[in-house]
Structures are given as C-alpha cells and as structure tokens.
C-alpha cells in the first residue's frame, strides 16, 4: 500500500470510528510482533517453524496434570523461543494506541487472542482474553483465576483452595474449550459492536474469527490492520495494509486532533 493510500485509509478509519457507537478491537499475535514475540503463522511463525500442535494438548493434561506441572516447573518447553520472547516483551506503540483510543472513549472493548498480558501493561482496561493469560492460573472446577505469583504451589498438580479441583495455567490449551465467562463476554461484545478493528490476526481460528463475521452480518463495519491479506479482507470496509505499531498510532492521532 502506498503512503498516500495508507494516509487515506487512516483518515477513513478515523472517520468510521468517530461515527460508530460501540467499537471493539479483535486482536491477534501480529500486534505483539513489534514487541519481539513471533507470530504463529506466516513467515517466522512458530507453527510454520515447528508445525502446529495437535489438538490433544488438553487431553494429555487431564490424563496426568502432575506430569504437565513438573515439565512446567522445570521449564521444559518445546517452544523455548516463544517463552523467552514472552518473558522479555514490553508493549509497543500499537498497544499504547489502543489504550489511547479507549481513554478517548472511542474503543469500548478489546477481545484479544494474545496471552502475553501486554494490553494490561500498556494500561488498557476493558479486555477479554479469549485464549487466557500466561501470568495467571485458573481452576478447572470453579473457573477462579489467580495471578501466578500470588498462588502458592506446594503440591503438583496444585488444587483450588475453594472447590478442590485441579488448577492449570490460564492459557487455553489446544483442544480445551474456551472458558464460559470469557466466551459469553465476547459474544455480548460482538452483539453490541457496530465497528470492529481486526488487528494482527490471520482470522483462521474460531470462535475468534467468527465474531468479525457476526459484526458484518449484523450490518457493522470491519477495519483490518495487517500488513498481509487474510480470509476476512474481502469483508472489510477499510484496510490499513501496514504494521499495527505504525497505523494504529496514526489513527489515534487523527482522532485526538478531531475538533470535538
Ligand atoms: N502488525 C499487524 N499485523 C501483523 C504484524 C504487525 N506488525 N506482523 C504480522 N501481522 C499479521 C500477519 O500478517 C498475520 O495475519 O498478524 C497475523 C498473525 O497471525 P497468526 O500468527 O495466525 O496469529 P493469530 O491470528 O493471533 O492466531 C490465532 O492461533 O495458534 C493459535 O492460540 C493461537 O491465539 C492464537 C490463534
């Protein structure tokens, strides 16, 4: 996309956002690429490099949660590169632009597929983590969540102090159902949404990608923020074919300078 086209698309995106009632951002790994976290698909993607995990991750956890926890405690991970990047990452300009859109009252909610906790570190407040959060733990029985460093792990697997069920990392494993509370929040937000920003997602994983389709079918507008095409591009009304760390701050700047 030429710079002129991008400028025009940024203007259009700002105009659409300013006129919308309930803007929601659907976020994927691409937003955190500029924070040094590799994506999953496409060039440099973890699954491109190491192959996509099978859908039995959760089943294996349930078969022997103690074994899973031992591996976790001894930091044995197939994806060490990803774990290291997650531990060192800090938010980038794209994260801060989403926070600013929220503070200005334009962005009502973030549905993120990212487990990296960078939205919170950037200061965003209204977030649903559809795939969980790597800095948290969750009870399989009552769905309670704890910050990792606030939960004493004195047995493997750890158990919930309230209901006694097994506790796991909050990150949703392959084959694990999306926690009900998170899914319900996403469904509500998609229902209220009349303008959805698709930020750095390849839009191939469901139910997340399905929320964008629902917004479109409900007469809403889609804005894609991605240097590459996705299966949802043809449904999008505005396309910012550039990195999120570049295009989102430009959109925020347009809205900041808008006469009130
Ligand atoms: N800015 C914006 N988008 C970017 C950038 C960038 N700087 N760099 C790459 N992208 C785009 C890519 O073009 C791609 O479309 O980000 C997308 C990343 O796609 P995926 O790696 O498939 O990530 P995501 O869509 O979040 O994957 C969904 O799949 O494996 C599961 O649980 C995992 O949450 C993940 C889910």
mmCIF file of C-alpha atoms and ligand atoms in Angstrom:
data_model
loop_
_atom_site.group_PDB
_atom_site.id
_atom_site.type_symbol
_atom_site.label_atom_id
_atom_site.label_comp_id
_atom_site.label_asym_id
_atom_site.label_seq_id
_atom_site.Cartn_x
_atom_site.Cartn_y
_atom_site.Cartn_z
ATOM 1 C CA UNK A 1 0.000 0.000 0.000
ATOM 2 C CA UNK A 2 1.459 3.378 -0.936
ATOM 3 C CA UNK A 3 1.921 6.011 1.741
ATOM 4 C CA UNK A 4 -0.791 8.116 0.114
ATOM 5 C CA UNK A 5 -3.225 5.200 0.146
ATOM 6 C CA UNK A 6 -2.348 4.498 3.765
ATOM 7 C CA UNK A 7 -2.959 8.142 4.731
ATOM 8 C CA UNK A 8 -6.339 7.970 3.000
ATOM 9 C CA UNK A 9 -7.194 4.682 4.730
ATOM 10 C CA UNK A 10 -6.169 6.130 8.121
ATOM 11 C CA UNK A 11 -8.486 9.123 7.502
ATOM 12 C CA UNK A 12 -11.316 6.764 6.584
ATOM 13 C CA UNK A 13 -10.725 4.548 9.614
ATOM 14 C CA UNK A 14 -10.766 7.584 11.936
ATOM 15 C CA UNK A 15 -13.969 8.866 10.327
ATOM 16 C CA UNK A 16 -15.693 5.483 10.700
ATOM 17 C CA UNK A 17 -14.544 5.040 14.322
ATOM 18 C CA UNK A 18 -15.701 8.550 15.244
ATOM 19 C CA UNK A 19 -19.156 7.771 13.848
ATOM 20 C CA UNK A 20 -19.519 4.360 15.475
ATOM 21 C CA UNK A 21 -21.459 3.574 18.670
ATOM 22 C CA UNK A 22 -19.583 0.515 20.000
ATOM 23 C CA UNK A 23 -16.078 -0.137 18.661
ATOM 24 C CA UNK A 24 -14.399 -3.427 19.576
ATOM 25 C CA UNK A 25 -10.851 -4.490 18.677
ATOM 26 C CA UNK A 26 -10.266 -8.172 17.833
ATOM 27 C CA UNK A 27 -6.529 -8.655 18.380
ATOM 28 C CA UNK A 28 -4.056 -11.343 17.368
ATOM 29 C CA UNK A 29 -0.361 -12.188 17.545
ATOM 30 C CA UNK A 30 0.519 -9.617 14.881
ATOM 31 C CA UNK A 31 0.045 -6.781 17.380
ATOM 32 C CA UNK A 32 2.866 -8.181 19.520
ATOM 33 C CA UNK A 33 5.296 -8.889 16.671
ATOM 34 C CA UNK A 34 6.778 -5.397 17.100
ATOM 35 C CA UNK A 35 7.334 -6.347 20.775
ATOM 36 C CA UNK A 36 9.585 -9.185 19.632
ATOM 37 C CA UNK A 37 7.042 -12.017 20.044
ATOM 38 C CA UNK A 38 6.926 -14.269 16.965
ATOM 39 C CA UNK A 39 3.505 -14.886 15.383
ATOM 40 C CA UNK A 40 2.175 -18.412 14.883
ATOM 41 C CA UNK A 41 1.601 -18.477 11.149
ATOM 42 C CA UNK A 42 3.197 -16.895 8.106
ATOM 43 C CA UNK A 43 6.886 -16.087 7.840
ATOM 44 C CA UNK A 44 8.743 -16.525 11.111
ATOM 45 C CA UNK A 45 5.639 -18.115 12.657
ATOM 46 C CA UNK A 46 6.081 -20.694 15.444
ATOM 47 C CA UNK A 47 3.791 -23.220 13.761
ATOM 48 C CA UNK A 48 5.472 -22.504 10.405
ATOM 49 C CA UNK A 49 8.816 -23.409 12.024
ATOM 50 C CA UNK A 50 7.839 -26.247 14.353
ATOM 51 C CA UNK A 51 4.493 -27.443 12.998
ATOM 52 C CA UNK A 52 1.084 -26.715 14.522
ATOM 53 C CA UNK A 53 0.497 -28.612 17.796
ATOM 54 C CA UNK A 54 -2.075 -31.419 17.700
ATOM 55 C CA UNK A 55 -5.444 -30.892 19.342
ATOM 56 C CA UNK A 56 -4.679 -33.335 22.188
ATOM 57 C CA UNK A 57 -2.758 -30.919 24.460
ATOM 58 C CA UNK A 58 -5.631 -30.553 26.925
ATOM 59 C CA UNK A 59 -6.445 -34.269 26.872
ATOM 60 C CA UNK A 60 -2.824 -35.040 27.792
ATOM 61 C CA UNK A 61 -3.017 -32.507 30.614
ATOM 62 C CA UNK A 62 -6.141 -34.164 32.023
ATOM 63 C CA UNK A 63 -4.550 -37.633 31.758
ATOM 64 C CA UNK A 64 -1.653 -36.553 34.027
ATOM 65 C CA UNK A 65 -1.764 -32.938 35.312
ATOM 66 C CA UNK A 66 1.119 -33.653 37.716
ATOM 67 C CA UNK A 67 3.404 -34.582 34.821
ATOM 68 C CA UNK A 68 2.404 -31.391 32.970
ATOM 69 C CA UNK A 69 3.181 -29.293 36.034
ATOM 70 C CA UNK A 70 6.581 -30.960 36.551
ATOM 71 C CA UNK A 71 7.521 -30.080 32.983
ATOM 72 C CA UNK A 72 6.302 -26.521 33.529
ATOM 73 C CA UNK A 73 8.192 -26.058 36.793
ATOM 74 C CA UNK A 74 11.398 -27.409 35.212
ATOM 75 C CA UNK A 75 10.809 -25.009 32.297
ATOM 76 C CA UNK A 76 10.815 -27.787 29.715
ATOM 77 C CA UNK A 77 9.068 -26.267 26.694
ATOM 78 C CA UNK A 78 9.078 -27.195 23.032
ATOM 79 C CA UNK A 79 8.659 -23.532 22.231
ATOM 80 C CA UNK A 80 11.518 -22.050 24.300
ATOM 81 C CA UNK A 81 11.980 -19.261 21.742
ATOM 82 C CA UNK A 82 8.370 -18.177 22.307
ATOM 83 C CA UNK A 83 8.573 -18.474 26.104
ATOM 84 C CA UNK A 84 11.761 -16.372 26.196
ATOM 85 C CA UNK A 85 10.237 -13.717 23.916
ATOM 86 C CA UNK A 86 7.080 -13.585 26.074
ATOM 87 C CA UNK A 87 9.172 -13.073 29.208
ATOM 88 C CA UNK A 88 11.178 -10.202 27.734
ATOM 89 C CA UNK A 89 8.410 -8.414 25.808
ATOM 90 C CA UNK A 90 7.130 -4.903 26.513
ATOM 91 C CA UNK A 91 4.143 -3.179 24.856
ATOM 92 C CA UNK A 92 4.716 -1.321 21.561
ATOM 93 C CA UNK A 93 3.112 1.775 20.004
ATOM 94 C CA UNK A 94 0.224 -0.350 18.761
ATOM 95 C CA UNK A 95 -0.733 -1.378 22.319
ATOM 96 C CA UNK A 96 -0.466 2.228 23.541
ATOM 97 C CA UNK A 97 -2.621 3.475 20.625
ATOM 98 C CA UNK A 98 -5.394 1.018 21.618
ATOM 99 C CA UNK A 99 -5.174 2.306 25.192
ATOM 100 C CA UNK A 100 -5.464 5.876 23.930
ATOM 101 C CA UNK A 101 -8.499 5.010 21.766
ATOM 102 C CA UNK A 102 -10.066 3.593 24.944
ATOM 103 C CA UNK A 103 -9.185 6.673 27.003
ATOM 104 C CA UNK A 104 -10.650 8.951 24.311
ATOM 105 C CA UNK A 105 -13.875 6.938 24.608
ATOM 106 C CA UNK A 106 -13.825 5.508 21.078
ATOM 107 C CA UNK A 107 -12.752 1.914 21.837
ATOM 108 C CA UNK A 108 -15.225 0.108 24.118
ATOM 109 C CA UNK A 109 -13.564 -3.289 24.399
ATOM 110 C CA UNK A 110 -10.610 -5.465 23.364
ATOM 111 C CA UNK A 111 -11.072 -9.160 22.555
ATOM 112 C CA UNK A 112 -7.516 -10.480 22.487
ATOM 113 C CA UNK A 113 -6.264 -13.870 21.375
ATOM 114 C CA UNK A 114 -2.878 -12.990 22.880
ATOM 115 C CA UNK A 115 -1.817 -14.493 26.207
ATOM 116 C CA UNK A 116 1.096 -12.027 26.680
ATOM 117 C CA UNK A 117 -0.502 -9.586 29.165
ATOM 118 C CA UNK A 118 0.835 -6.627 27.126
ATOM 119 C CA UNK A 119 -2.544 -4.857 26.888
ATOM 120 C CA UNK A 120 -2.703 -4.652 30.676
ATOM 121 C CA UNK A 121 0.925 -3.470 30.938
ATOM 122 C CA UNK A 122 0.116 -0.775 28.327
ATOM 123 C CA UNK A 123 -2.775 0.384 30.545
ATOM 124 C CA UNK A 124 -5.825 -0.877 28.630
ATOM 125 C CA UNK A 125 -8.738 -1.629 30.951
ATOM 126 C CA UNK A 126 -11.601 -3.373 29.134
ATOM 127 C CA UNK A 127 -10.129 -6.653 27.884
ATOM 128 C CA UNK A 128 -11.360 -10.202 27.345
ATOM 129 C CA UNK A 129 -8.586 -12.764 26.889
ATOM 130 C CA UNK A 130 -10.282 -15.461 24.857
ATOM 131 C CA UNK A 131 -7.181 -17.703 24.979
ATOM 132 C CA UNK A 132 -6.268 -16.890 28.576
ATOM 133 C CA UNK A 133 -3.284 -15.084 30.156
ATOM 134 C CA UNK A 134 0.177 -16.586 30.683
ATOM 135 C CA UNK A 135 0.644 -14.708 34.007
ATOM 136 C CA UNK A 136 -2.454 -16.296 35.542
ATOM 137 C CA UNK A 137 -3.721 -19.658 36.842
ATOM 138 C CA UNK A 138 -7.280 -20.983 36.588
ATOM 139 C CA UNK A 139 -9.299 -23.601 38.462
ATOM 140 C CA UNK A 140 -10.811 -26.252 36.184
ATOM 141 C CA UNK A 141 -13.731 -26.673 38.554
ATOM 142 C CA UNK A 142 -14.951 -23.193 39.527
ATOM 143 C CA UNK A 143 -13.041 -21.089 36.930
ATOM 144 C CA UNK A 144 -11.429 -18.914 39.625
ATOM 145 C CA UNK A 145 -8.257 -17.207 38.458
ATOM 146 C CA UNK A 146 -5.142 -16.108 40.358
ATOM 147 C CA UNK A 147 -2.033 -14.194 39.463
ATOM 148 C CA UNK A 148 0.776 -16.689 39.099
ATOM 149 C CA UNK A 149 2.954 -15.145 41.766
ATOM 150 C CA UNK A 150 0.003 -14.871 44.191
ATOM 151 C CA UNK A 151 -0.694 -18.601 44.320
ATOM 152 C CA UNK A 152 1.438 -20.878 46.491
ATOM 153 C CA UNK A 153 2.334 -24.041 44.535
ATOM 154 C CA UNK A 154 3.070 -26.518 47.287
ATOM 155 C CA UNK A 155 1.867 -29.683 45.526
ATOM 156 C CA UNK A 156 1.819 -30.893 41.917
ATOM 157 C CA UNK A 157 -0.727 -30.557 40.500
ATOM 158 C CA UNK A 158 -1.934 -27.642 42.652
ATOM 159 C CA UNK A 159 -5.580 -27.694 43.746
ATOM 160 C CA UNK A 160 -8.150 -24.958 44.179
ATOM 161 C CA UNK A 161 -8.426 -23.803 47.817
ATOM 162 C CA UNK A 162 -12.171 -23.177 47.279
ATOM 163 C CA UNK A 163 -13.501 -26.232 45.377
ATOM 164 C CA UNK A 164 -10.542 -28.616 45.454
ATOM 165 C CA UNK A 165 -10.345 -29.071 41.671
ATOM 166 C CA UNK A 166 -7.079 -29.128 39.724
ATOM 167 C CA UNK A 167 -5.533 -25.751 38.860
ATOM 168 C CA UNK A 168 -3.810 -25.167 35.495
ATOM 169 C CA UNK A 169 -2.207 -22.290 33.652
ATOM 170 C CA UNK A 170 -4.897 -19.880 32.413
ATOM 171 C CA UNK A 171 -3.634 -20.207 28.831
ATOM 172 C CA UNK A 172 -6.213 -22.172 26.812
ATOM 173 C CA UNK A 173 -4.610 -25.364 25.519
ATOM 174 C CA UNK A 174 -5.187 -26.932 22.127
ATOM 175 C CA UNK A 175 -8.348 -28.999 22.465
ATOM 176 C CA UNK A 176 -9.519 -27.107 25.588
ATOM 177 C CA UNK A 177 -12.931 -25.389 25.457
ATOM 178 C CA UNK A 178 -12.859 -21.587 25.777
ATOM 179 C CA UNK A 179 -13.796 -20.709 29.407
ATOM 180 C CA UNK A 180 -17.510 -19.908 29.534
ATOM 181 C CA UNK A 181 -17.161 -16.481 31.166
ATOM 182 C CA UNK A 182 -14.708 -15.267 28.518
ATOM 183 C CA UNK A 183 -16.801 -16.684 25.664
ATOM 184 C CA UNK A 184 -20.003 -15.061 26.964
ATOM 185 C CA UNK A 185 -18.250 -11.694 27.262
ATOM 186 C CA UNK A 186 -17.008 -11.945 23.665
ATOM 187 C CA UNK A 187 -20.475 -12.885 22.386
ATOM 188 C CA UNK A 188 -22.004 -9.894 24.212
ATOM 189 C CA UNK A 189 -19.377 -7.504 22.871
ATOM 190 C CA UNK A 190 -19.779 -8.776 19.290
ATOM 191 C CA UNK A 191 -23.545 -8.336 19.608
ATOM 192 C CA UNK A 192 -23.191 -4.686 20.709
ATOM 193 C CA UNK A 193 -20.416 -3.941 18.186
ATOM 194 C CA UNK A 194 -21.071 -1.819 15.077
ATOM 195 C CA UNK A 195 -17.403 -1.350 14.182
ATOM 196 C CA UNK A 196 -14.678 -3.979 14.667
ATOM 197 C CA UNK A 197 -10.935 -3.428 14.314
ATOM 198 C CA UNK A 198 -9.181 -6.625 13.188
ATOM 199 C CA UNK A 199 -5.651 -6.079 14.478
ATOM 200 C CA UNK A 200 -2.862 -8.520 13.599
ATOM 201 C CA UNK A 201 -4.929 -11.667 13.300
ATOM 202 C CA UNK A 202 -4.796 -14.216 10.450
ATOM 203 C CA UNK A 203 -8.507 -14.792 11.169
ATOM 204 C CA UNK A 204 -8.306 -18.585 10.750
ATOM 205 C CA UNK A 205 -9.004 -19.600 14.356
ATOM 206 C CA UNK A 206 -12.583 -19.879 15.642
ATOM 207 C CA UNK A 207 -14.586 -18.796 17.580
ATOM 208 C CA UNK A 208 -12.499 -15.571 17.487
ATOM 209 C CA UNK A 209 -12.665 -15.027 13.706
ATOM 210 C CA UNK A 210 -16.415 -15.723 13.806
ATOM 211 C CA UNK A 211 -17.079 -12.577 15.858
ATOM 212 C CA UNK A 212 -15.963 -10.406 12.927
ATOM 213 C CA UNK A 213 -18.306 -12.273 10.580
ATOM 214 C CA UNK A 214 -21.192 -11.740 13.021
ATOM 215 C CA UNK A 215 -20.488 -7.995 13.206
ATOM 216 C CA UNK A 216 -20.518 -7.816 9.408
ATOM 217 C CA UNK A 217 -23.723 -9.848 9.129
ATOM 218 C CA UNK A 218 -25.273 -7.521 11.719
ATOM 219 C CA UNK A 219 -24.584 -4.546 9.442
ATOM 220 C CA UNK A 220 -21.402 -3.452 11.228
ATOM 221 C CA UNK A 221 -18.178 -2.165 9.693
ATOM 222 C CA UNK A 222 -14.821 -4.004 9.666
ATOM 223 C CA UNK A 223 -11.419 -2.306 9.654
ATOM 224 C CA UNK A 224 -8.390 -4.571 9.020
ATOM 225 C CA UNK A 225 -4.979 -3.584 10.437
ATOM 226 C CA UNK A 226 -2.495 -6.067 8.980
ATOM 227 C CA UNK A 227 0.466 -5.927 6.563
ATOM 228 C CA UNK A 228 -0.924 -9.060 4.889
ATOM 229 C CA UNK A 229 -4.254 -10.172 3.460
ATOM 230 C CA UNK A 230 -6.464 -12.524 5.465
ATOM 231 C CA UNK A 231 -9.592 -14.565 4.697
ATOM 232 C CA UNK A 232 -11.602 -11.637 6.160
ATOM 233 C CA UNK A 233 -10.062 -8.933 3.943
ATOM 234 C CA UNK A 234 -12.879 -9.202 1.387
ATOM 235 C CA UNK A 235 -15.417 -8.450 4.147
ATOM 236 C CA UNK A 236 -13.526 -5.366 5.344
ATOM 237 C CA UNK A 237 -14.676 -1.816 4.629
ATOM 238 C CA UNK A 238 -11.313 -0.206 5.429
ATOM 239 C CA UNK A 239 -7.877 -1.847 5.154
ATOM 240 C CA UNK A 240 -4.701 -0.488 6.765
ATOM 241 C CA UNK A 241 -2.084 -2.620 4.998
ATOM 242 C CA UNK A 242 0.730 -1.721 7.396
ATOM 243 C CA UNK A 243 2.181 -2.820 10.758
ATOM 244 C CA UNK A 244 -0.128 -2.059 13.707
ATOM 245 C CA UNK A 245 2.634 -0.171 15.522
ATOM 246 C CA UNK A 246 2.614 2.310 12.637
ATOM 247 C CA UNK A 247 -1.031 2.512 11.576
ATOM 248 C CA UNK A 248 -2.845 2.468 14.949
ATOM 249 C CA UNK A 249 -0.941 5.495 16.376
ATOM 250 C CA UNK A 250 -1.788 7.357 13.133
ATOM 251 C CA UNK A 251 -5.494 6.602 13.624
ATOM 252 C CA UNK A 252 -5.295 7.684 17.289
ATOM 253 C CA UNK A 253 -3.566 10.932 16.227
ATOM 254 C CA UNK A 254 -6.348 11.711 13.714
ATOM 255 C CA UNK A 255 -8.983 11.226 16.404
ATOM 256 C CA UNK A 256 -7.017 13.179 19.004
ATOM 257 C CA UNK A 257 -6.841 16.162 16.630
ATOM 258 C CA UNK A 258 -10.501 15.923 15.664
ATOM 259 C CA UNK A 259 -12.480 19.071 16.578
ATOM 260 C CA UNK A 260 -14.836 17.988 19.409
HETATM 261 N N1 LIG B 1 1.103 -5.605 12.689
HETATM 262 C C1 LIG B 1 -0.111 -6.140 12.379
HETATM 263 N N2 LIG B 1 -0.280 -7.421 11.939
HETATM 264 C C2 LIG B 1 0.836 -8.165 11.777
HETATM 265 C C3 LIG B 1 2.136 -7.657 12.046
HETATM 266 C C4 LIG B 1 2.243 -6.314 12.522
HETATM 267 N N3 LIG B 1 3.417 -5.770 12.811
HETATM 268 N N4 LIG B 1 3.040 -8.647 11.772
HETATM 269 C C5 LIG B 1 2.320 -9.726 11.343
HETATM 270 N N5 LIG B 1 0.998 -9.436 11.343
HETATM 271 C C6 LIG B 1 -0.133 -10.291 10.979
HETATM 272 C C7 LIG B 1 0.172 -11.411 9.992
HETATM 273 O O1 LIG B 1 0.039 -10.952 8.668
HETATM 274 C C8 LIG B 1 -0.919 -12.444 10.344
HETATM 275 O O2 LIG B 1 -2.098 -12.201 9.587
HETATM 276 O O3 LIG B 1 -0.544 -10.938 12.144
HETATM 277 C C9 LIG B 1 -1.212 -12.170 11.814
HETATM 278 C C10 LIG B 1 -0.711 -13.222 12.789
HETATM 279 O O4 LIG B 1 -1.439 -14.393 12.551
HETATM 280 P P1 LIG B 1 -1.242 -15.677 13.490
HETATM 281 O O5 LIG B 1 0.184 -15.905 13.717
HETATM 282 O O6 LIG B 1 -2.053 -16.757 12.877
HETATM 283 O O7 LIG B 1 -1.855 -15.204 14.886
HETATM 284 P P2 LIG B 1 -3.373 -15.194 15.405
HETATM 285 O O8 LIG B 1 -4.318 -14.779 14.354
HETATM 286 O O9 LIG B 1 -3.373 -14.441 16.654
HETATM 287 O O10 LIG B 1 -3.607 -16.774 15.748
HETATM 288 C C11 LIG B 1 -4.791 -17.126 16.404
HETATM 289 O O11 LIG B 1 -3.996 -19.332 16.787
HETATM 290 O O12 LIG B 1 -2.399 -20.825 17.259
HETATM 291 C C12 LIG B 1 -3.419 -20.149 17.794
HETATM 292 O O13 LIG B 1 -3.704 -19.674 20.071
HETATM 293 C C13 LIG B 1 -3.021 -19.241 18.943
HETATM 294 O O14 LIG B 1 -4.101 -17.163 19.576
HETATM 295 C C14 LIG B 1 -3.523 -17.864 18.504
HETATM 296 C C15 LIG B 1 -4.528 -18.194 17.431
#
